């Protein structure tokens, strides 16, 4: 029985395919390398990263002569680093609010009420974000606005009815 050979192999000889395969391999390696430098989508950070971020927040608020009490999320310490990364990854507070993405931000926290997520951010991280942006330490991504889901729109309408 004669083996079935794909069309591209019959038209190109093996020595001609090697440079083409090499180019594709280098492109894949570049993509993998770039992705490995980005934090993963629900990146909680290591306990050391979380502690360092909380110390940075406390120092920031102390420098502004403002009180900062580490927030509790339904009785547990809130992972501010995880919340920060999620909001910044989507373009910052204004973009997340304007595009109604708070449900997307809050999904990994599994809250009983998604309307609580923006409150925690506003209370703990919004002033810090604004300072970072004004000082030039934070450059937010200039990606197109993500589409909000129908569920996000419902949450937004509900919040408007409650005067949030």
Short mmCIF file of N, CA and C in Angstrom, two decimals:
data_model
loop_
_atom_site.label_atom_id
_atom_site.label_comp_id
_atom_site.label_asym_id
_atom_site.label_seq_id
_atom_site.Cartn_x
_atom_site.Cartn_y
_atom_site.Cartn_z
N UNK A 1 0.84 -1.17 0.00
CA UNK A 1 0.00 0.00 0.00
C UNK A 1 0.89 1.24 0.00
N UNK A 2 0.57 2.20 -0.84
CA UNK A 2 1.35 3.43 -0.97
C UNK A 2 0.89 4.44 0.08
N UNK A 3 1.85 5.05 0.87
CA UNK A 3 1.46 6.01 1.91
C UNK A 3 0.90 7.29 1.27
N UNK A 4 -0.04 7.90 1.99
CA UNK A 4 -0.63 9.16 1.54
C UNK A 4 0.30 10.28 1.99
N UNK A 5 0.74 11.09 1.04
CA UNK A 5 1.67 12.18 1.33
C UNK A 5 0.92 13.49 1.11
N UNK A 6 0.91 14.38 2.11
CA UNK A 6 0.23 15.67 1.92
C UNK A 6 0.80 16.42 0.71
N UNK A 7 -0.03 17.26 0.14
CA UNK A 7 0.30 17.95 -1.10
C UNK A 7 1.58 18.79 -1.00
N UNK A 8 1.76 19.53 0.13
CA UNK A 8 2.92 20.41 0.21
C UNK A 8 4.24 19.64 0.17
N UNK A 9 4.24 18.39 0.65
CA UNK A 9 5.48 17.63 0.64
C UNK A 9 5.84 17.16 -0.76
N UNK A 10 4.87 16.97 -1.61
CA UNK A 10 5.19 16.51 -2.97
C UNK A 10 5.73 17.65 -3.81
N UNK A 11 5.34 18.89 -3.48
CA UNK A 11 5.80 20.02 -4.28
C UNK A 11 7.10 20.63 -3.77
N UNK A 12 7.48 20.36 -2.52
CA UNK A 12 8.71 20.92 -1.97
C UNK A 12 9.60 19.79 -1.49
N UNK A 13 10.85 19.93 -1.71
CA UNK A 13 11.80 18.93 -1.24
C UNK A 13 12.19 19.27 0.19
N UNK A 14 12.59 18.29 0.93
CA UNK A 14 12.92 18.44 2.35
C UNK A 14 13.91 19.58 2.62
N UNK A 15 14.99 19.74 1.88
CA UNK A 15 15.91 20.84 2.19
C UNK A 15 15.26 22.22 2.12
N UNK A 16 14.22 22.37 1.33
CA UNK A 16 13.53 23.66 1.23
C UNK A 16 12.57 23.89 2.40
N UNK A 17 12.13 22.83 3.04
CA UNK A 17 11.21 22.95 4.17
C UNK A 17 11.92 23.33 5.47
N UNK A 18 13.17 22.95 5.61
CA UNK A 18 13.88 23.17 6.86
C UNK A 18 13.94 24.66 7.24
N UNK A 19 14.31 25.57 6.35
CA UNK A 19 14.32 26.99 6.74
C UNK A 19 12.92 27.50 7.11
N UNK A 20 11.91 27.02 6.42
CA UNK A 20 10.54 27.42 6.71
C UNK A 20 10.12 26.94 8.10
N UNK A 21 10.43 25.72 8.42
CA UNK A 21 10.12 25.18 9.75
C UNK A 21 10.91 25.92 10.84
N UNK A 22 12.14 26.27 10.54
CA UNK A 22 12.99 27.00 11.49
C UNK A 22 12.37 28.37 11.80
N UNK A 23 11.87 29.05 10.79
CA UNK A 23 11.23 30.36 10.99
C UNK A 23 10.01 30.22 11.90
N UNK A 24 9.18 29.22 11.63
CA UNK A 24 7.99 29.01 12.45
C UNK A 24 8.35 28.65 13.89
N UNK A 25 9.38 27.87 14.06
CA UNK A 25 9.82 27.50 15.40
C UNK A 25 10.29 28.73 16.17
N UNK A 26 11.05 29.60 15.53
CA UNK A 26 11.52 30.83 16.20
C UNK A 26 10.34 31.73 16.57
N UNK A 27 9.34 31.81 15.71
CA UNK A 27 8.15 32.62 16.03
C UNK A 27 7.43 32.06 17.25
N UNK A 28 7.26 30.75 17.30
CA UNK A 28 6.61 30.13 18.45
C UNK A 28 7.41 30.36 19.73
N UNK A 29 8.72 30.25 19.66
CA UNK A 29 9.56 30.49 20.85
C UNK A 29 9.40 31.92 21.33
N UNK A 30 9.31 32.87 20.41
CA UNK A 30 9.13 34.28 20.78
C UNK A 30 7.79 34.49 21.47
N UNK A 31 6.74 33.88 20.94
CA UNK A 31 5.41 34.01 21.54
C UNK A 31 5.40 33.41 22.94
N UNK A 32 5.96 32.24 23.11
CA UNK A 32 6.00 31.59 24.41
C UNK A 32 6.80 32.44 25.40
N UNK A 33 7.91 32.99 24.96
CA UNK A 33 8.74 33.82 25.84
C UNK A 33 7.98 35.07 26.29
N UNK A 34 7.29 35.74 25.36
CA UNK A 34 6.53 36.94 25.72
C UNK A 34 5.41 36.60 26.69
N UNK A 35 4.71 35.51 26.46
CA UNK A 35 3.60 35.14 27.34
C UNK A 35 4.09 34.74 28.72
N UNK A 36 5.27 34.18 28.80
CA UNK A 36 5.79 33.76 30.11
C UNK A 36 6.14 34.96 30.98
N UNK A 37 6.36 36.12 30.38
CA UNK A 37 6.68 37.32 31.15
C UNK A 37 5.44 37.99 31.72
N UNK A 38 4.25 37.69 31.17
CA UNK A 38 3.01 38.29 31.64
C UNK A 38 2.47 37.52 32.83
N UNK A 39 1.85 38.22 33.79
CA UNK A 39 1.21 37.47 34.87
C UNK A 39 0.04 36.68 34.32
N UNK A 40 -0.21 35.54 34.90
CA UNK A 40 -1.30 34.69 34.43
C UNK A 40 -2.63 35.35 34.74
N UNK A 41 -3.68 34.93 34.04
CA UNK A 41 -4.99 35.54 34.19
C UNK A 41 -5.45 35.49 35.63
N UNK A 42 -5.55 34.86 36.44
CA UNK A 42 -5.99 34.95 37.82
C UNK A 42 -4.81 34.92 38.74
N UNK A 43 -3.75 35.62 38.41
CA UNK A 43 -2.52 35.58 39.20
C UNK A 43 -2.73 36.21 40.56
N UNK A 44 -2.73 35.37 41.59
CA UNK A 44 -2.88 35.85 42.96
C UNK A 44 -1.59 36.47 43.48
N UNK A 45 -0.46 36.11 42.88
CA UNK A 45 0.84 36.51 43.39
C UNK A 45 1.25 35.57 44.52
N UNK A 46 2.52 35.49 44.76
CA UNK A 46 3.01 34.67 45.87
C UNK A 46 2.67 35.38 47.18
N UNK A 47 2.69 34.66 48.28
CA UNK A 47 2.47 35.34 49.57
C UNK A 47 3.47 36.49 49.79
N UNK A 48 4.70 36.31 49.31
CA UNK A 48 5.69 37.39 49.44
C UNK A 48 5.30 38.59 48.60
N UNK A 49 4.83 38.34 47.36
CA UNK A 49 4.37 39.44 46.48
C UNK A 49 3.20 40.18 47.12
N UNK A 50 2.28 39.43 47.68
CA UNK A 50 1.10 40.04 48.32
C UNK A 50 1.51 40.90 49.51
N UNK A 51 2.41 40.38 50.32
CA UNK A 51 2.87 41.13 51.50
C UNK A 51 3.61 42.39 51.08
N UNK A 52 4.46 42.29 50.06
CA UNK A 52 5.20 43.46 49.58
C UNK A 52 4.25 44.51 49.02
N UNK A 53 3.22 44.07 48.31
CA UNK A 53 2.25 45.01 47.75
C UNK A 53 1.48 45.71 48.87
N UNK A 54 1.09 44.96 49.89
CA UNK A 54 0.38 45.56 51.02
C UNK A 54 1.26 46.58 51.75
N UNK A 55 2.54 46.27 51.88
CA UNK A 55 3.47 47.22 52.51
C UNK A 55 3.57 48.49 51.67
N UNK A 56 3.61 48.32 50.35
CA UNK A 56 3.67 49.48 49.45
C UNK A 56 2.41 50.33 49.59
N UNK A 57 1.25 49.69 49.66
CA UNK A 57 0.00 50.43 49.84
C UNK A 57 -0.01 51.18 51.17
N UNK A 58 0.38 50.49 52.23
CA UNK A 58 0.41 51.13 53.54
C UNK A 58 1.36 52.32 53.55
N UNK A 59 2.51 52.18 52.93
CA UNK A 59 3.47 53.27 52.84
C UNK A 59 2.90 54.45 52.04
N UNK A 60 2.23 54.14 50.94
CA UNK A 60 1.62 55.18 50.11
C UNK A 60 0.61 55.98 50.93
N UNK A 61 -0.30 55.30 51.61
CA UNK A 61 -1.34 55.99 52.37
C UNK A 61 -0.75 56.74 53.57
N UNK A 62 0.26 56.17 54.21
CA UNK A 62 0.92 56.85 55.31
C UNK A 62 1.57 58.14 54.81
N UNK A 63 2.20 58.10 53.62
CA UNK A 63 2.82 59.28 53.04
C UNK A 63 1.82 60.37 52.69
N UNK A 64 0.58 59.99 52.45
CA UNK A 64 -0.48 60.96 52.15
C UNK A 64 -1.25 61.36 53.41
N UNK A 65 -0.76 60.91 54.58
CA UNK A 65 -1.41 61.16 55.86
C UNK A 65 -2.85 60.66 55.85
N UNK A 66 -3.05 59.51 55.23
CA UNK A 66 -4.38 58.90 55.16
C UNK A 66 -4.33 57.56 55.89
N UNK A 67 -5.44 57.21 56.50
CA UNK A 67 -5.52 55.91 57.18
C UNK A 67 -5.69 54.81 56.14
N UNK A 68 -5.02 53.70 56.38
CA UNK A 68 -5.21 52.53 55.53
C UNK A 68 -5.36 51.32 56.43
N UNK A 69 -6.48 50.68 56.29
CA UNK A 69 -6.74 49.46 57.03
C UNK A 69 -6.89 48.34 56.00
N UNK A 70 -6.04 47.31 56.06
CA UNK A 70 -6.16 46.22 55.07
C UNK A 70 -7.60 45.71 55.02
N UNK A 71 -8.19 45.71 53.83
CA UNK A 71 -9.60 45.36 53.72
C UNK A 71 -9.87 43.88 53.97
N UNK A 72 -11.04 43.63 54.52
CA UNK A 72 -11.53 42.26 54.72
C UNK A 72 -12.62 42.02 53.68
N UNK A 73 -12.56 40.87 53.06
CA UNK A 73 -13.51 40.49 52.02
C UNK A 73 -14.33 39.33 52.57
N UNK A 74 -15.51 39.66 53.11
CA UNK A 74 -16.38 38.66 53.73
C UNK A 74 -15.63 37.88 54.81
N UNK A 75 -14.95 38.65 55.68
CA UNK A 75 -14.27 38.06 56.82
C UNK A 75 -12.84 37.61 56.58
N UNK A 76 -12.41 37.57 55.33
CA UNK A 76 -11.05 37.15 54.98
C UNK A 76 -10.27 38.35 54.44
N UNK A 77 -8.94 38.37 54.63
CA UNK A 77 -8.16 39.47 54.04
C UNK A 77 -8.31 39.45 52.52
N UNK A 78 -8.55 40.62 51.95
CA UNK A 78 -8.69 40.75 50.50
C UNK A 78 -7.31 40.71 49.85
N UNK A 79 -7.18 39.95 48.79
CA UNK A 79 -5.93 39.93 48.03
C UNK A 79 -5.91 41.17 47.15
N UNK A 80 -5.38 42.26 47.68
CA UNK A 80 -5.34 43.53 46.94
C UNK A 80 -4.49 43.42 45.68
N UNK A 81 -3.44 42.63 45.72
CA UNK A 81 -2.58 42.47 44.55
C UNK A 81 -3.36 41.84 43.41
N UNK A 82 -4.13 40.83 43.70
CA UNK A 82 -4.94 40.15 42.69
C UNK A 82 -5.97 41.12 42.10
N UNK A 83 -6.62 41.90 42.95
CA UNK A 83 -7.60 42.88 42.47
C UNK A 83 -6.92 43.95 41.63
N UNK A 84 -5.78 44.44 42.08
CA UNK A 84 -5.01 45.45 41.36
C UNK A 84 -4.64 44.95 39.96
N UNK A 85 -4.08 43.75 39.90
CA UNK A 85 -3.65 43.20 38.61
C UNK A 85 -4.82 43.01 37.66
N UNK A 86 -5.94 42.55 38.19
CA UNK A 86 -7.12 42.32 37.34
C UNK A 86 -7.62 43.63 36.74
N UNK A 87 -7.69 44.68 37.53
CA UNK A 87 -8.20 45.96 37.05
C UNK A 87 -7.21 46.61 36.09
N UNK A 88 -5.94 46.60 36.43
CA UNK A 88 -4.92 47.21 35.57
C UNK A 88 -4.82 46.47 34.24
N UNK A 89 -4.93 45.14 34.27
CA UNK A 89 -4.87 44.34 33.04
C UNK A 89 -5.98 44.76 32.07
N UNK A 90 -7.12 45.19 32.61
CA UNK A 90 -8.26 45.59 31.77
C UNK A 90 -8.25 47.08 31.44
N UNK A 91 -7.25 47.81 31.91
CA UNK A 91 -7.12 49.21 31.53
C UNK A 91 -7.35 50.21 32.63
N UNK A 92 -7.51 49.77 33.87
CA UNK A 92 -7.67 50.68 34.99
C UNK A 92 -9.12 50.89 35.37
N UNK A 93 -9.30 51.60 36.47
CA UNK A 93 -10.62 51.81 37.06
C UNK A 93 -11.60 52.45 36.08
N UNK A 94 -11.19 53.53 35.43
CA UNK A 94 -12.11 54.24 34.54
C UNK A 94 -12.59 53.36 33.40
N UNK A 95 -11.69 52.59 32.82
CA UNK A 95 -12.07 51.71 31.72
C UNK A 95 -12.97 50.57 32.20
N UNK A 96 -12.61 49.97 33.34
CA UNK A 96 -13.42 48.87 33.88
C UNK A 96 -14.83 49.37 34.21
N UNK A 97 -14.91 50.55 34.79
CA UNK A 97 -16.21 51.11 35.14
C UNK A 97 -16.99 51.49 33.87
N UNK A 98 -16.32 52.19 32.96
CA UNK A 98 -16.99 52.63 31.73
C UNK A 98 -17.42 51.49 30.83
N UNK A 99 -16.69 50.41 30.84
CA UNK A 99 -17.01 49.25 30.00
C UNK A 99 -17.81 48.19 30.75
N UNK A 100 -18.15 48.49 31.99
CA UNK A 100 -18.96 47.57 32.81
C UNK A 100 -18.32 46.18 32.94
N UNK A 101 -17.06 46.19 33.36
CA UNK A 101 -16.29 44.94 33.45
C UNK A 101 -16.09 44.46 34.88
N UNK A 102 -16.82 45.03 35.83
CA UNK A 102 -16.59 44.64 37.22
C UNK A 102 -16.94 43.18 37.47
N UNK A 103 -17.92 42.65 36.78
CA UNK A 103 -18.26 41.23 36.95
C UNK A 103 -17.07 40.38 36.52
N UNK A 104 -16.44 40.76 35.40
CA UNK A 104 -15.28 40.01 34.91
C UNK A 104 -14.14 40.08 35.92
N UNK A 105 -13.92 41.26 36.50
CA UNK A 105 -12.87 41.41 37.51
C UNK A 105 -13.17 40.53 38.72
N UNK A 106 -14.41 40.53 39.15
CA UNK A 106 -14.77 39.86 40.39
C UNK A 106 -14.99 38.37 40.32
N UNK A 107 -15.07 37.81 39.11
CA UNK A 107 -15.38 36.38 39.00
C UNK A 107 -14.43 35.49 39.79
N UNK A 108 -13.16 35.81 39.79
CA UNK A 108 -12.19 34.94 40.48
C UNK A 108 -12.26 35.10 42.00
N UNK A 109 -12.95 36.13 42.49
CA UNK A 109 -13.10 36.31 43.94
C UNK A 109 -14.34 35.58 44.47
N UNK A 110 -15.23 35.18 43.61
CA UNK A 110 -16.46 34.46 43.95
C UNK A 110 -17.26 35.19 45.03
N UNK A 111 -17.57 36.48 44.80
CA UNK A 111 -18.34 37.20 45.82
C UNK A 111 -19.82 36.86 45.73
N UNK A 112 -20.53 36.99 46.85
CA UNK A 112 -21.98 36.80 46.79
C UNK A 112 -22.64 37.92 45.99
N UNK A 113 -21.98 39.08 45.91
CA UNK A 113 -22.55 40.23 45.22
C UNK A 113 -21.44 40.95 44.46
N UNK A 114 -21.55 40.97 43.13
CA UNK A 114 -20.52 41.61 42.31
C UNK A 114 -20.46 43.12 42.51
N UNK A 115 -21.49 43.71 43.04
CA UNK A 115 -21.48 45.16 43.26
C UNK A 115 -20.49 45.56 44.35
N UNK A 116 -20.03 44.59 45.14
CA UNK A 116 -19.06 44.88 46.19
C UNK A 116 -17.64 45.09 45.64
N UNK A 117 -17.33 44.50 44.52
CA UNK A 117 -15.97 44.55 43.98
C UNK A 117 -15.51 45.97 43.71
N UNK A 118 -16.29 46.81 42.97
CA UNK A 118 -15.82 48.18 42.76
C UNK A 118 -15.67 48.95 44.07
N UNK A 119 -16.51 48.67 45.05
CA UNK A 119 -16.40 49.34 46.35
C UNK A 119 -15.05 49.05 47.00
N UNK A 120 -14.62 47.79 46.97
CA UNK A 120 -13.33 47.43 47.55
C UNK A 120 -12.19 48.13 46.81
N UNK A 121 -12.28 48.19 45.48
CA UNK A 121 -11.23 48.84 44.70
C UNK A 121 -11.19 50.33 45.02
N UNK A 122 -12.36 50.97 45.04
CA UNK A 122 -12.42 52.41 45.31
C UNK A 122 -11.87 52.73 46.70
N UNK A 123 -12.18 51.89 47.65
CA UNK A 123 -11.75 52.14 49.02
C UNK A 123 -10.26 51.90 49.23
N UNK A 124 -9.71 50.89 48.55
CA UNK A 124 -8.33 50.48 48.84
C UNK A 124 -7.31 50.85 47.77
N UNK A 125 -7.72 50.92 46.52
CA UNK A 125 -6.74 51.02 45.44
C UNK A 125 -6.91 52.19 44.49
N UNK A 126 -8.04 52.83 44.45
CA UNK A 126 -8.28 53.88 43.45
C UNK A 126 -7.33 55.06 43.62
N UNK A 127 -7.16 55.52 44.83
CA UNK A 127 -6.25 56.65 45.08
C UNK A 127 -4.82 56.29 44.68
N UNK A 128 -4.43 55.07 44.97
CA UNK A 128 -3.10 54.57 44.60
C UNK A 128 -2.94 54.53 43.08
N UNK A 129 -3.96 54.03 42.38
CA UNK A 129 -3.91 54.00 40.90
C UNK A 129 -3.77 55.41 40.34
N UNK A 130 -4.57 56.33 40.84
CA UNK A 130 -4.51 57.72 40.32
C UNK A 130 -3.14 58.33 40.56
N UNK A 131 -2.56 58.07 41.72
CA UNK A 131 -1.21 58.58 42.01
C UNK A 131 -0.19 57.99 41.03
N UNK A 132 -0.26 56.69 40.82
CA UNK A 132 0.68 56.02 39.90
C UNK A 132 0.55 56.56 38.49
N UNK A 133 -0.68 56.81 38.05
CA UNK A 133 -0.89 57.34 36.70
C UNK A 133 -0.37 58.78 36.58
N UNK A 134 -0.69 59.61 37.57
CA UNK A 134 -0.25 61.01 37.53
C UNK A 134 1.25 61.15 37.61
N UNK A 135 1.91 60.27 38.34
CA UNK A 135 3.36 60.35 38.48
C UNK A 135 4.08 59.70 37.29
N UNK A 136 3.33 59.05 36.41
CA UNK A 136 3.93 58.39 35.25
C UNK A 136 4.48 57.01 35.55
N UNK A 137 4.29 56.51 36.77
CA UNK A 137 4.78 55.18 37.13
C UNK A 137 3.92 54.07 36.54
N UNK A 138 2.72 54.42 36.13
CA UNK A 138 1.79 53.43 35.60
C UNK A 138 1.30 53.88 34.23
N UNK A 139 1.57 53.07 33.24
CA UNK A 139 1.07 53.30 31.89
C UNK A 139 0.01 52.23 31.63
N UNK A 140 -1.22 52.65 31.49
CA UNK A 140 -2.29 51.68 31.27
C UNK A 140 -2.32 51.23 29.82
N UNK A 141 -2.71 49.98 29.58
CA UNK A 141 -2.78 49.48 28.21
C UNK A 141 -3.77 50.30 27.39
N UNK A 142 -3.42 50.49 26.12
CA UNK A 142 -4.28 51.24 25.21
C UNK A 142 -4.94 50.26 24.26
N UNK A 143 -5.56 49.24 24.82
CA UNK A 143 -6.24 48.23 24.02
C UNK A 143 -7.67 48.68 23.78
N UNK A 144 -8.30 48.14 22.73
CA UNK A 144 -9.70 48.49 22.51
C UNK A 144 -10.55 48.06 23.69
N UNK A 145 -11.66 48.76 23.87
CA UNK A 145 -12.55 48.42 24.97
C UNK A 145 -13.12 47.04 24.77
N UNK A 146 -13.00 46.16 25.78
CA UNK A 146 -13.63 44.85 25.67
C UNK A 146 -15.14 45.01 25.73
N UNK A 147 -15.83 44.07 25.13
CA UNK A 147 -17.29 44.10 25.14
C UNK A 147 -17.78 43.62 26.50
N UNK A 148 -18.75 44.31 27.04
CA UNK A 148 -19.37 43.87 28.28
C UNK A 148 -20.45 42.86 27.95
N UNK A 149 -20.62 41.90 28.82
CA UNK A 149 -21.64 40.89 28.61
C UNK A 149 -23.00 41.44 29.02
N UNK A 150 -24.06 40.74 28.65
CA UNK A 150 -25.41 41.14 29.03
C UNK A 150 -25.54 41.13 30.55
N UNK A 151 -24.89 40.18 31.20
CA UNK A 151 -24.95 40.11 32.67
C UNK A 151 -24.30 41.34 33.29
N UNK A 152 -23.19 41.83 32.69
CA UNK A 152 -22.54 43.03 33.20
C UNK A 152 -23.46 44.23 33.06
N UNK A 153 -24.19 44.31 31.96
CA UNK A 153 -25.12 45.40 31.75
C UNK A 153 -26.24 45.36 32.78
N UNK A 154 -26.70 44.14 33.11
CA UNK A 154 -27.73 44.01 34.12
C UNK A 154 -27.23 44.51 35.47
N UNK A 155 -25.99 44.15 35.82
CA UNK A 155 -25.41 44.62 37.08
C UNK A 155 -25.33 46.13 37.07
N UNK A 156 -24.92 46.72 35.95
CA UNK A 156 -24.80 48.17 35.85
C UNK A 156 -26.16 48.84 36.02
N UNK A 157 -27.19 48.30 35.37
CA UNK A 157 -28.52 48.87 35.50
C UNK A 157 -29.02 48.76 36.93
N UNK A 158 -28.76 47.63 37.55
CA UNK A 158 -29.17 47.42 38.93
C UNK A 158 -28.47 48.43 39.84
N UNK A 159 -27.17 48.66 39.59
CA UNK A 159 -26.42 49.62 40.39
C UNK A 159 -26.98 51.02 40.22
N UNK A 160 -27.38 51.38 39.00
CA UNK A 160 -27.96 52.70 38.75
C UNK A 160 -29.27 52.85 39.52
N UNK A 161 -30.08 51.79 39.55
CA UNK A 161 -31.33 51.84 40.27
C UNK A 161 -31.10 52.03 41.76
N UNK A 162 -29.99 51.52 42.27
CA UNK A 162 -29.68 51.66 43.69
C UNK A 162 -28.86 52.91 43.98
N UNK A 163 -28.63 53.73 42.94
CA UNK A 163 -27.86 54.98 43.06
C UNK A 163 -26.42 54.75 43.47
N UNK A 164 -25.77 53.72 42.93
CA UNK A 164 -24.34 53.48 43.19
C UNK A 164 -23.53 54.36 42.28
#
